mmCIF file of C-alpha atoms and ligand atoms in Angstrom:
data_model
loop_
_atom_site.group_PDB
_atom_site.id
_atom_site.type_symbol
_atom_site.label_atom_id
_atom_site.label_comp_id
_atom_site.label_asym_id
_atom_site.label_seq_id
_atom_site.Cartn_x
_atom_site.Cartn_y
_atom_site.Cartn_z
ATOM 1 C CA MET A 32 2.350 10.906 1.309
ATOM 2 C CA LYS A 33 2.888 7.775 3.403
ATOM 3 C CA LEU A 34 5.530 7.616 6.018
ATOM 4 C CA HIS A 35 7.332 4.766 7.337
ATOM 5 C CA GLU A 36 6.975 3.692 10.944
ATOM 6 C CA TYR A 37 10.409 4.880 11.784
ATOM 7 C CA GLN A 38 9.678 8.282 10.204
ATOM 8 C CA ALA A 39 6.354 8.622 11.958
ATOM 9 C CA LYS A 40 7.885 7.663 15.276
ATOM 10 C CA GLU A 41 10.411 10.308 14.974
ATOM 11 C CA ILE A 42 7.692 12.884 14.337
ATOM 12 C CA PHE A 43 5.558 11.477 17.211
ATOM 13 C CA ALA A 44 8.559 11.768 19.534
ATOM 14 C CA ASN A 45 8.933 15.460 18.699
ATOM 15 C CA PHE A 46 5.328 15.875 19.866
ATOM 16 C CA GLY A 47 6.013 14.145 23.175
ATOM 17 C CA ILE A 48 4.314 10.922 22.308
ATOM 18 C CA PRO A 49 6.258 8.030 23.987
ATOM 19 C CA VAL A 50 8.140 5.717 21.637
ATOM 20 C CA LEU A 51 10.958 3.292 22.193
ATOM 21 C CA PRO A 52 14.413 4.126 21.048
ATOM 22 C CA GLY A 53 15.441 2.444 17.632
ATOM 23 C CA LYS A 54 17.169 3.005 14.352
ATOM 24 C CA VAL A 55 16.801 2.186 10.782
ATOM 25 C CA ALA A 56 19.061 -0.385 9.112
ATOM 26 C CA PHE A 57 19.708 -1.395 5.445
ATOM 27 C CA SER A 58 21.874 -4.414 5.954
ATOM 28 C CA ALA A 59 22.423 -7.463 8.260
ATOM 29 C CA ASP A 60 25.608 -5.862 9.758
ATOM 30 C CA GLU A 61 23.810 -2.780 10.643
ATOM 31 C CA VAL A 62 21.029 -4.646 12.207
ATOM 32 C CA GLU A 63 23.547 -6.520 14.384
ATOM 33 C CA ARG A 64 25.458 -3.419 15.389
ATOM 34 C CA ILE A 65 22.321 -1.474 16.271
ATOM 35 C CA SER A 66 20.880 -4.453 18.276
ATOM 36 C CA GLN A 67 24.015 -4.468 20.375
ATOM 37 C CA GLU A 68 23.934 -0.777 20.843
ATOM 38 C CA ILE A 69 20.269 -0.878 21.978
ATOM 39 C CA GLY A 70 20.590 -4.024 23.879
ATOM 40 C CA TYR A 71 18.624 -7.325 23.678
ATOM 41 C CA PRO A 72 15.761 -8.086 23.408
ATOM 42 C CA VAL A 73 15.099 -6.197 20.206
ATOM 43 C CA VAL A 74 12.269 -6.170 17.623
ATOM 44 C CA VAL A 75 13.161 -6.011 13.914
ATOM 45 C CA LYS A 76 10.407 -4.505 11.842
ATOM 46 C CA ALA A 77 10.099 -4.456 8.010
ATOM 47 C CA GLN A 78 9.783 -0.903 6.744
ATOM 48 C CA VAL A 79 7.337 -1.258 3.840
ATOM 49 C CA HIS A 80 4.275 0.721 3.030
ATOM 50 C CA VAL A 81 1.765 -2.072 3.695
ATOM 51 C CA GLY A 82 -0.112 -3.117 6.705
ATOM 52 C CA GLY A 83 -0.205 -6.458 8.403
ATOM 53 C CA ARG A 84 3.591 -6.811 8.568
ATOM 54 C CA GLY A 85 3.287 -8.862 11.759
ATOM 55 C CA LYS A 86 1.158 -11.497 10.163
ATOM 56 C CA ALA A 87 3.397 -11.698 7.172
ATOM 57 C CA GLY A 88 6.411 -12.537 9.233
ATOM 58 C CA GLY A 89 7.855 -9.011 8.828
ATOM 59 C CA ILE A 90 8.170 -8.458 12.596
ATOM 60 C CA GLN A 91 10.628 -10.586 14.678
ATOM 61 C CA ILE A 92 11.693 -10.478 18.210
ATOM 62 C CA ALA A 93 15.288 -11.512 18.968
ATOM 63 C CA ARG A 94 16.417 -12.230 22.555
ATOM 64 C CA ASN A 95 20.066 -12.501 21.496
ATOM 65 C CA ALA A 96 22.369 -12.440 18.607
ATOM 66 C CA VAL A 97 21.784 -16.084 17.716
ATOM 67 C CA GLU A 98 18.019 -15.502 17.449
ATOM 68 C CA LEU A 99 18.675 -12.413 15.569
ATOM 69 C CA ARG A 100 20.745 -14.222 12.920
ATOM 70 C CA GLU A 101 18.204 -17.154 12.843
ATOM 71 C CA ASN A 102 15.016 -15.048 12.380
ATOM 72 C CA ALA A 103 15.290 -11.374 12.173
ATOM 73 C CA LEU A 104 17.868 -10.993 9.497
ATOM 74 C CA LYS A 105 15.773 -12.876 6.991
ATOM 75 C CA ILE A 106 13.357 -10.014 7.007
ATOM 76 C CA LEU A 107 15.808 -8.045 4.752
ATOM 77 C CA SER A 108 15.357 -10.612 1.969
ATOM 78 C CA MET A 109 11.558 -10.884 2.305
ATOM 79 C CA GLN A 110 8.733 -9.515 0.150
ATOM 80 C CA ILE A 111 5.640 -8.405 1.934
ATOM 81 C CA LYS A 112 2.499 -8.409 -0.325
ATOM 82 C CA GLY A 113 4.905 -8.359 -3.245
ATOM 83 C CA ILE A 114 6.970 -5.382 -2.049
ATOM 84 C CA PRO A 115 10.643 -6.065 -1.347
ATOM 85 C CA VAL A 116 11.900 -5.157 2.064
ATOM 86 C CA LYS A 117 14.786 -2.851 1.697
ATOM 87 C CA LYS A 118 15.166 -1.539 5.322
ATOM 88 C CA VAL A 119 14.157 -2.457 8.802
ATOM 89 C CA PHE A 120 13.578 -0.593 11.975
ATOM 90 C CA VAL A 121 15.525 -2.053 14.941
ATOM 91 C CA THR A 122 13.929 -1.156 18.272
ATOM 92 C CA GLN A 123 13.894 -2.151 21.933
ATOM 93 C CA ALA A 124 11.391 -4.989 22.629
ATOM 94 C CA VAL A 125 8.985 -4.715 25.564
ATOM 95 C CA GLU A 126 6.549 -7.101 27.182
ATOM 96 C CA ILE A 127 3.044 -6.126 26.458
ATOM 97 C CA ARG A 128 0.121 -6.285 28.778
ATOM 98 C CA ASP A 129 -2.564 -4.642 26.668
ATOM 99 C CA GLU A 130 -2.831 -3.464 23.066
ATOM 100 C CA TYR A 131 -5.138 -0.534 22.173
ATOM 101 C CA TYR A 132 -5.980 1.199 18.988
ATOM 102 C CA LEU A 133 -5.773 5.048 18.753
ATOM 103 C CA GLY A 134 -6.333 6.957 15.628
ATOM 104 C CA ILE A 135 -7.341 10.353 14.147
ATOM 105 C CA THR A 136 -8.575 10.763 10.568
ATOM 106 C CA VAL A 137 -11.069 12.603 8.272
ATOM 107 C CA ASP A 138 -14.735 11.490 8.449
ATOM 108 C CA ARG A 139 -15.781 12.818 5.080
ATOM 109 C CA GLN A 140 -19.443 12.124 5.622
ATOM 110 C CA ALA A 141 -19.528 14.056 8.821
ATOM 111 C CA ARG A 142 -17.065 16.680 7.357
ATOM 112 C CA LYS A 143 -15.123 16.598 10.639
ATOM 113 C CA LEU A 144 -12.209 14.770 12.090
ATOM 114 C CA VAL A 145 -12.844 11.583 13.947
ATOM 115 C CA LEU A 146 -10.914 10.449 17.021
ATOM 116 C CA MET A 147 -11.174 6.697 17.749
ATOM 117 C CA LEU A 148 -10.022 4.714 20.756
ATOM 118 C CA CYS A 149 -10.461 0.952 21.231
ATOM 119 C CA ALA A 150 -9.252 -1.468 23.899
ATOM 120 C CA SER A 151 -9.000 -4.261 21.405
ATOM 121 C CA GLY A 152 -6.176 -3.072 19.391
ATOM 122 C CA GLY A 153 -3.056 -4.613 17.994
ATOM 123 C CA VAL A 154 -3.737 -6.401 14.720
ATOM 124 C CA ASP A 155 -7.074 -6.579 12.873
ATOM 125 C CA ILE A 156 -8.819 -3.370 13.823
ATOM 126 C CA GLU A 157 -10.753 -3.691 10.621
ATOM 127 C CA GLU A 158 -12.224 -6.931 11.911
ATOM 128 C CA VAL A 159 -13.202 -5.256 15.171
ATOM 129 C CA ALA A 160 -14.806 -2.515 13.196
ATOM 130 C CA ALA A 161 -16.713 -5.003 11.215
ATOM 131 C CA VAL A 162 -17.748 -7.421 13.845
ATOM 132 C CA SER A 163 -18.182 -5.363 17.007
ATOM 133 C CA PRO A 164 -18.028 -1.697 16.012
ATOM 134 C CA GLU A 165 -19.531 -0.612 19.506
ATOM 135 C CA LYS A 166 -16.057 -1.480 20.918
ATOM 136 C CA ILE A 167 -14.520 1.535 19.159
ATOM 137 C CA ALA A 168 -15.253 4.798 20.931
ATOM 138 C CA LYS A 169 -15.457 7.743 18.653
ATOM 139 C CA VAL A 170 -15.911 11.444 18.889
ATOM 140 C CA HIS A 171 -16.030 13.962 15.994
ATOM 141 C CA ILE A 172 -13.823 16.936 16.146
ATOM 142 C CA ASP A 173 -14.587 20.180 14.498
ATOM 143 C CA PRO A 174 -11.149 21.361 13.258
ATOM 144 C CA LEU A 175 -12.118 24.927 13.717
ATOM 145 C CA VAL A 176 -12.982 24.470 17.286
ATOM 146 C CA GLY A 177 -10.302 21.931 18.273
ATOM 147 C CA LEU A 178 -10.281 19.042 20.630
ATOM 148 C CA HIS A 179 -11.976 19.585 23.959
ATOM 149 C CA ASP A 180 -10.907 17.688 27.130
ATOM 150 C CA PHE A 181 -14.469 16.458 27.511
ATOM 151 C CA GLN A 182 -14.177 14.684 24.295
ATOM 152 C CA ILE A 183 -11.047 12.848 25.300
ATOM 153 C CA THR A 184 -12.804 11.894 28.510
ATOM 154 C CA LYS A 185 -15.630 10.531 26.385
ATOM 155 C CA VAL A 186 -13.481 8.220 24.359
ATOM 156 C CA ILE A 187 -11.427 7.063 27.352
ATOM 157 C CA TYR A 188 -14.553 6.067 29.270
ATOM 158 C CA GLY A 189 -16.355 4.817 26.240
ATOM 159 C CA SER A 190 -13.731 2.329 25.350
ATOM 160 C CA GLN A 191 -12.526 -0.371 27.784
ATOM 161 C CA VAL A 192 -9.016 0.888 28.398
ATOM 162 C CA ASP A 193 -7.462 0.500 31.825
ATOM 163 C CA LEU A 194 -8.697 3.630 33.588
ATOM 164 C CA SER A 195 -5.620 3.683 35.787
ATOM 165 C CA LYS A 196 -3.818 4.681 32.602
ATOM 166 C CA ALA A 197 -6.237 7.486 31.783
ATOM 167 C CA LYS A 198 -3.863 10.287 32.499
ATOM 168 C CA GLU A 199 -1.119 8.894 30.209
ATOM 169 C CA ILE A 200 -3.697 8.116 27.406
ATOM 170 C CA ARG A 201 -5.182 11.675 27.679
ATOM 171 C CA GLU A 202 -1.784 13.208 27.215
ATOM 172 C CA ILE A 203 -0.991 11.070 24.191
ATOM 173 C CA ILE A 204 -4.404 11.873 22.601
ATOM 174 C CA ARG A 205 -3.708 15.581 23.105
ATOM 175 C CA ASN A 206 -0.353 15.226 21.603
ATOM 176 C CA LEU A 207 -1.492 13.194 18.703
ATOM 177 C CA TYR A 208 -4.110 15.716 17.844
ATOM 178 C CA ARG A 209 -1.470 18.500 17.940
ATOM 179 C CA CYS A 210 0.740 16.487 15.727
ATOM 180 C CA TYR A 211 -2.076 15.677 13.356
ATOM 181 C CA MET A 212 -3.001 19.405 12.876
ATOM 182 C CA GLU A 213 0.623 20.708 12.818
ATOM 183 C CA VAL A 214 1.913 18.277 10.034
ATOM 184 C CA ASP A 215 -1.326 18.472 8.062
ATOM 185 C CA ALA A 216 -1.939 14.704 8.452
ATOM 186 C CA SER A 217 -4.941 12.987 6.925
ATOM 187 C CA LEU A 218 -4.344 9.904 9.179
ATOM 188 C CA ALA A 219 -2.406 9.595 12.408
ATOM 189 C CA GLU A 220 -2.655 6.071 13.896
ATOM 190 C CA ILE A 221 -1.078 4.180 16.818
ATOM 191 C CA ASN A 222 -1.944 0.477 16.608
ATOM 192 C CA PRO A 223 -0.991 -0.905 19.099
ATOM 193 C CA LEU A 224 -0.878 1.714 21.738
ATOM 194 C CA ALA A 225 0.669 -0.686 24.239
ATOM 195 C CA VAL A 226 0.571 -0.847 28.022
ATOM 196 C CA THR A 227 3.686 -2.729 29.040
ATOM 197 C CA ILE A 228 3.770 -5.171 31.980
ATOM 198 C CA ASP A 229 5.551 -2.409 34.007
ATOM 199 C CA GLY A 230 2.780 -0.050 33.331
ATOM 200 C CA GLN A 231 4.229 2.275 30.676
ATOM 201 C CA VAL A 232 1.928 3.417 27.845
ATOM 202 C CA ILE A 233 3.960 3.502 24.465
ATOM 203 C CA ALA A 234 3.299 3.883 20.802
ATOM 204 C CA LEU A 235 4.570 0.498 19.437
ATOM 205 C CA ASP A 236 3.569 1.171 15.864
ATOM 206 C CA ALA A 237 3.061 4.504 14.070
ATOM 207 C CA LYS A 238 1.283 5.383 10.986
ATOM 208 C CA LEU A 239 1.099 8.820 9.446
ATOM 209 C CA LEU A 240 -0.348 10.030 6.174
ATOM 210 C CA ILE A 241 0.425 13.613 5.051
ATOM 211 C CA ASP A 242 -1.942 15.515 2.858
ATOM 212 C CA ASP A 243 0.016 15.988 -0.333
ATOM 213 C CA ASN A 244 -1.631 19.311 -0.939
ATOM 214 C CA ALA A 245 -0.068 20.672 2.190
ATOM 215 C CA LEU A 246 3.451 19.406 1.552
ATOM 216 C CA PHE A 247 4.585 22.788 0.239
ATOM 217 C CA ARG A 248 4.641 24.032 3.770
ATOM 218 C CA HIS A 249 6.498 21.162 5.195
ATOM 219 C CA SER A 250 9.840 21.054 3.399
ATOM 220 C CA ASP A 251 11.273 18.845 6.189
ATOM 221 C CA LEU A 252 8.519 16.194 5.578
ATOM 222 C CA GLU A 253 8.859 16.333 1.859
ATOM 223 C CA GLN A 254 12.496 15.116 2.334
ATOM 224 C CA MET A 255 11.117 11.873 3.746
ATOM 225 C CA ARG A 256 9.384 11.145 0.564
ATOM 226 C CA GLU A 257 10.637 8.133 -1.308
ATOM 227 C CA VAL A 258 9.949 7.655 -4.953
ATOM 228 C CA GLY A 259 8.968 4.128 -5.710
ATOM 229 C CA ALA A 260 8.962 2.853 -2.083
ATOM 230 C CA ASP A 261 5.734 1.021 -2.617
ATOM 231 C CA LEU A 262 6.357 -0.357 -6.007
ATOM 232 C CA ASP A 263 6.645 -4.242 -6.390
ATOM 233 C CA GLU A 264 9.361 -5.772 -8.575
ATOM 234 C CA LEU A 265 7.374 -5.746 -11.926
ATOM 235 C CA GLU A 266 6.401 -2.155 -11.332
ATOM 236 C CA GLU A 267 10.067 -1.199 -10.677
ATOM 237 C CA GLU A 268 10.986 -2.937 -13.859
ATOM 238 C CA ALA A 269 8.243 -1.175 -15.754
ATOM 239 C CA GLN A 270 9.463 2.198 -14.472
ATOM 240 C CA ASP A 271 12.928 1.502 -16.005
ATOM 241 C CA LEU A 272 11.192 0.355 -19.294
ATOM 242 C CA GLY A 273 9.183 3.576 -19.246
ATOM 243 C CA LEU A 274 5.851 1.842 -19.037
ATOM 244 C CA ALA A 275 2.872 3.134 -17.074
ATOM 245 C CA TYR A 276 2.228 -0.039 -15.292
ATOM 246 C CA VAL A 277 0.402 -0.896 -12.080
ATOM 247 C CA HIS A 278 0.271 -4.432 -10.720
ATOM 248 C CA MET A 279 -2.922 -5.177 -8.921
ATOM 249 C CA PRO A 280 -2.518 -5.844 -5.191
ATOM 250 C CA ALA A 281 -1.415 -9.532 -4.589
ATOM 251 C CA ASP A 282 -4.677 -10.460 -2.920
ATOM 252 C CA LYS A 283 -6.888 -9.013 -5.581
ATOM 253 C CA ARG A 284 -5.010 -9.764 -8.762
ATOM 254 C CA GLY A 285 -6.356 -12.132 -11.385
ATOM 255 C CA PRO A 286 -5.174 -13.948 -14.676
ATOM 256 C CA ILE A 287 -6.246 -11.227 -17.204
ATOM 257 C CA GLY A 288 -3.505 -8.943 -18.476
ATOM 258 C CA VAL A 289 -4.882 -5.454 -19.577
ATOM 259 C CA MET A 290 -3.365 -2.771 -21.734
ATOM 260 C CA GLY A 291 -4.652 0.075 -23.718
ATOM 261 C CA ASN A 292 -3.836 3.664 -24.784
ATOM 262 C CA GLY A 293 -5.008 6.282 -22.363
ATOM 263 C CA ALA A 294 -5.411 5.924 -18.548
ATOM 264 C CA GLY A 295 -9.202 6.397 -18.749
ATOM 265 C CA LEU A 296 -9.565 3.708 -21.436
ATOM 266 C CA VAL A 297 -7.501 1.222 -19.527
ATOM 267 C CA MET A 298 -9.496 1.836 -16.257
ATOM 268 C CA ASN A 299 -12.747 1.415 -18.281
ATOM 269 C CA THR A 300 -11.370 -1.822 -19.747
ATOM 270 C CA MET A 301 -10.517 -3.176 -16.246
ATOM 271 C CA ASP A 302 -14.049 -2.282 -15.137
ATOM 272 C CA GLU A 303 -15.535 -4.142 -18.145
ATOM 273 C CA VAL A 304 -13.332 -7.153 -17.430
ATOM 274 C CA ALA A 305 -14.569 -7.179 -13.789
ATOM 275 C CA ARG A 306 -18.198 -6.647 -14.996
ATOM 276 C CA ALA A 307 -17.846 -9.770 -17.221
ATOM 277 C CA GLY A 308 -16.754 -11.687 -14.065
ATOM 278 C CA GLY A 309 -13.095 -11.693 -14.786
ATOM 279 C CA LYS A 310 -10.120 -10.427 -12.731
ATOM 280 C CA PRO A 311 -7.516 -8.073 -14.092
ATOM 281 C CA ASN A 312 -3.995 -8.652 -13.245
ATOM 282 C CA ASN A 313 -2.676 -5.168 -13.973
ATOM 283 C CA PHE A 314 -3.181 -1.665 -15.419
ATOM 284 C CA LEU A 315 -0.965 -0.716 -18.286
ATOM 285 C CA ASP A 316 -1.294 2.475 -20.320
ATOM 286 C CA ILE A 317 0.756 2.516 -23.451
ATOM 287 C CA GLY A 318 0.093 6.186 -24.097
ATOM 288 C CA GLY A 319 -1.354 8.028 -27.021
ATOM 289 C CA THR A 320 1.426 7.742 -29.530
ATOM 290 C CA ALA A 321 2.112 3.937 -28.827
ATOM 291 C CA THR A 322 4.220 2.452 -31.488
ATOM 292 C CA ALA A 323 4.458 -1.229 -32.489
ATOM 293 C CA GLU A 324 7.698 -1.431 -30.395
ATOM 294 C CA VAL A 325 5.867 -0.117 -27.319
ATOM 295 C CA VAL A 326 3.090 -2.609 -27.751
ATOM 296 C CA GLU A 327 5.428 -5.567 -27.954
ATOM 297 C CA LYS A 328 7.423 -4.270 -24.927
ATOM 298 C CA ALA A 329 4.210 -3.876 -22.991
ATOM 299 C CA LEU A 330 2.966 -7.341 -23.929
ATOM 300 C CA LEU A 331 6.168 -8.986 -22.920
ATOM 301 C CA HIS A 332 6.073 -7.182 -19.675
ATOM 302 C CA ILE A 333 2.503 -8.123 -18.792
ATOM 303 C CA LEU A 334 3.413 -11.771 -19.420
ATOM 304 C CA LYS A 335 6.301 -11.717 -16.956
ATOM 305 C CA ASP A 336 3.702 -12.490 -14.238
ATOM 306 C CA ASP A 337 3.115 -16.317 -14.712
ATOM 307 C CA MET A 338 -0.444 -15.749 -13.342
ATOM 308 C CA VAL A 339 -1.420 -14.072 -16.514
ATOM 309 C CA LYS A 340 -3.275 -16.576 -18.768
ATOM 310 C CA GLY A 341 -4.673 -14.130 -21.315
ATOM 311 C CA VAL A 342 -4.310 -10.546 -22.308
ATOM 312 C CA PHE A 343 -7.046 -8.027 -23.474
ATOM 313 C CA ILE A 344 -5.584 -5.156 -25.423
ATOM 314 C CA ASN A 345 -7.947 -2.174 -25.978
ATOM 315 C CA VAL A 346 -6.694 0.446 -28.392
ATOM 316 C CA PHE A 347 -8.307 3.572 -29.696
ATOM 317 C CA GLY A 348 -6.559 4.504 -32.989
ATOM 318 C CA GLY A 349 -6.885 8.251 -32.926
ATOM 319 C CA ILE A 350 -3.240 9.198 -33.058
ATOM 320 C CA VAL A 351 -1.816 5.666 -33.582
ATOM 321 C CA ARG A 352 -2.936 3.817 -36.617
ATOM 322 C CA CYS A 353 -4.588 0.475 -35.987
ATOM 323 C CA ASP A 354 -2.624 -1.401 -38.588
ATOM 324 C CA VAL A 355 0.672 -0.367 -37.121
ATOM 325 C CA VAL A 356 -0.563 -1.598 -33.708
ATOM 326 C CA ALA A 357 -1.788 -4.919 -35.256
ATOM 327 C CA GLN A 358 1.437 -5.512 -37.143
ATOM 328 C CA GLY A 359 3.512 -4.899 -33.856
ATOM 329 C CA LEU A 360 1.291 -7.280 -32.074
ATOM 330 C CA ILE A 361 1.407 -10.051 -34.648
ATOM 331 C CA LYS A 362 5.219 -9.892 -34.742
ATOM 332 C CA ALA A 363 5.300 -9.864 -30.961
ATOM 333 C CA TYR A 364 2.952 -12.888 -30.710
ATOM 334 C CA GLU A 365 5.180 -14.907 -33.035
ATOM 335 C CA ARG A 366 8.119 -14.317 -30.729
ATOM 336 C CA LEU A 367 6.172 -15.083 -27.425
ATOM 337 C CA GLU A 368 7.644 -17.996 -25.493
ATOM 338 C CA ARG A 369 4.408 -18.391 -23.531
ATOM 339 C CA LYS A 370 1.487 -18.053 -26.032
ATOM 340 C CA VAL A 371 -1.645 -17.026 -24.155
ATOM 341 C CA PRO A 372 -4.907 -16.101 -25.701
ATOM 342 C CA ILE A 373 -4.991 -12.473 -26.776
ATOM 343 C CA VAL A 374 -8.111 -10.388 -27.498
ATOM 344 C CA LEU A 375 -7.641 -7.132 -29.377
ATOM 345 C CA ARG A 376 -10.182 -4.385 -29.651
ATOM 346 C CA ILE A 377 -9.055 -1.735 -31.938
ATOM 347 C CA THR A 378 -10.969 1.058 -33.453
ATOM 348 C CA GLY A 379 -10.038 4.196 -35.440
ATOM 349 C CA THR A 380 -7.774 4.974 -38.297
ATOM 350 C CA ASN A 381 -7.167 1.853 -40.539
ATOM 351 C CA GLU A 382 -9.346 -0.297 -38.446
ATOM 352 C CA ASP A 383 -10.514 -2.442 -41.436
ATOM 353 C CA ILE A 384 -6.841 -3.154 -42.359
ATOM 354 C CA ALA A 385 -5.993 -4.202 -38.826
ATOM 355 C CA ARG A 386 -9.016 -6.475 -38.594
ATOM 356 C CA GLN A 387 -8.030 -8.234 -41.873
ATOM 357 C CA MET A 388 -4.413 -8.642 -40.688
ATOM 358 C CA LEU A 389 -5.631 -10.344 -37.561
ATOM 359 C CA GLU A 390 -7.849 -12.764 -39.392
ATOM 360 C CA GLU A 391 -5.177 -15.201 -40.335
ATOM 361 C CA THR A 392 -3.728 -15.061 -36.796
ATOM 362 C CA PRO A 393 -4.592 -16.782 -33.575
ATOM 363 C CA LEU A 394 -5.370 -13.316 -32.170
ATOM 364 C CA GLN A 395 -9.037 -12.650 -31.431
ATOM 365 C CA TYR A 396 -10.751 -9.499 -32.603
ATOM 366 C CA ALA A 397 -13.539 -7.702 -30.710
ATOM 367 C CA SER A 398 -15.367 -4.574 -31.912
ATOM 368 C CA THR A 399 -16.307 -3.206 -28.529
ATOM 369 C CA THR A 400 -14.875 -3.030 -25.079
ATOM 370 C CA THR A 401 -17.736 -5.054 -23.552
ATOM 371 C CA GLU A 402 -17.432 -7.728 -26.291
ATOM 372 C CA GLY A 403 -13.657 -7.954 -25.818
ATOM 373 C CA ALA A 404 -14.111 -8.230 -21.978
ATOM 374 C CA VAL A 405 -16.651 -11.080 -22.332
ATOM 375 C CA LYS A 406 -14.324 -12.920 -24.848
ATOM 376 C CA ILE A 407 -11.314 -12.807 -22.714
ATOM 377 C CA VAL A 408 -13.166 -14.025 -19.654
ATOM 378 C CA GLU A 409 -14.496 -16.803 -21.669
ATOM 379 C CA LEU A 410 -10.976 -17.819 -22.903
ATOM 380 C CA VAL A 411 -9.176 -17.400 -19.533
ATOM 381 C CA GLY A 412 -11.877 -18.110 -17.021
ATOM 382 C CA LYS A 413 -13.063 -16.082 -14.084
ATOM 383 C CA GLY A 414 -9.804 -16.845 -11.986
HETATM 384 P P1 GDP B 797 1.771 -4.281 11.831
HETATM 385 O O1 GDP B 797 1.441 -5.762 11.847
HETATM 386 O O2 GDP B 797 2.320 -3.921 10.446
HETATM 387 O O3 GDP B 797 0.655 -3.387 12.189
HETATM 388 O O4 GDP B 797 2.940 -3.970 12.844
HETATM 389 P P2 GDP B 797 2.975 -3.574 14.360
HETATM 390 O O5 GDP B 797 4.176 -2.649 14.593
HETATM 391 O O6 GDP B 797 1.634 -3.142 14.884
HETATM 392 O O7 GDP B 797 3.344 -5.001 15.151
HETATM 393 C C1 GDP B 797 2.379 -6.035 15.121
HETATM 394 C C2 GDP B 797 2.489 -6.829 16.393
HETATM 395 O O8 GDP B 797 3.776 -7.140 16.733
HETATM 396 C C3 GDP B 797 2.041 -5.893 17.589
HETATM 397 O O9 GDP B 797 0.669 -5.924 17.715
HETATM 398 C C4 GDP B 797 2.721 -6.573 18.737
HETATM 399 O O10 GDP B 797 1.901 -7.645 19.201
HETATM 400 C C5 GDP B 797 3.960 -7.108 18.168
HETATM 401 N N1 GDP B 797 5.091 -6.232 18.586
HETATM 402 C C6 GDP B 797 5.555 -5.020 17.923
HETATM 403 N N2 GDP B 797 6.453 -4.552 18.693
HETATM 404 C C7 GDP B 797 6.666 -5.282 19.819
HETATM 405 C C8 GDP B 797 7.519 -5.331 20.959
HETATM 406 O O11 GDP B 797 8.372 -4.403 21.212
HETATM 407 N N3 GDP B 797 7.398 -6.288 21.904
HETATM 408 C C9 GDP B 797 6.514 -7.288 21.727
HETATM 409 N N4 GDP B 797 6.461 -8.246 22.602
HETATM 410 N N5 GDP B 797 5.671 -7.420 20.617
HETATM 411 C C10 GDP B 797 5.767 -6.389 19.687
HETATM 412 MN MN1 MN B 798 0.177 -2.033 13.687
#
């Protein structure tokens, strides 16, 4: 389970990790009221489950009410990586001297936890890890033994943090580890861990993932769970329509719509599209007992994304009859406002009839998943 920054900060505060006072807000009025209460300057931060909010414009500093209205309030009507911002965290703004990265997570290969500290924090820790991994000081923690003081010393001296802040950083690391273990986290991250110009060390951002398998012993945390908090608009609509639809992340999505019956078959179809050099736009499982109506509804839904320039439909007719699916599809195609190429691979009961029905239509038939994938990529391009 992912927690929002404001939720993670509340938990961090309970473990003695220094955070700045702030409140969550759902409307412009609330943002203004809280800003006055906290006192300017304030930072307004989008609360969405995606990283890189700063770069996307989802974090704004306001020195007064005018700036707040000019910049910060627009965050509430933004989308970040396709996810609409429904709430913001309003918090005290500070002047930053240094930004560090501090994190604890599971190192699966080592079968241990790993504690990481890096003096070049803030944004883009992934880039630091790729370009100059030696800048990140790491120690492995055996969870049965716990975190030793010498290990903390090792990361503090192994990174290039300001050693005059070693005492404060040590305390924060101890508390972060305690928090990590007690809430059954799988990731606890502070990026940036900031040193302010007046020398305070503060968690300016907070990321906490809780192991879902441990939620049964954290009823207080389970209440923080939000169903659908990380859905984009089309995913929300799909939920209302009763469709099992996943929109690929904005930076990875391509022009090929994909649907099929059965999650495994759909995933396999997406893999084949990728293998043929194409880029899927979505995942859509119409389920085992898909009717003609569902096929039509699903097709219309996939095409709501203008980026989709063709659709590959992969149906195994075990429970559903192929001719019924084909009939639904032909009707749906006639009604389509935006007619894109469609490839249908359909096998199983009444396959021959389905194939014959499609012959006089603009729909393309494929007899295997691979063939269908190659065909749709030919028709749509690699995107
Ligand atoms: P992220 O982009 O989603 O990781 O959001 P962060 O909370 O890490 O904020 C991104 C950047 O915004 C930070 O690295 C800071 O440089 C800046 N920032 C966040 N809070 C403050 C603040 O209180 N004061 C100042 N001056 N900058 C801030
Ligand atoms: Mn951050």
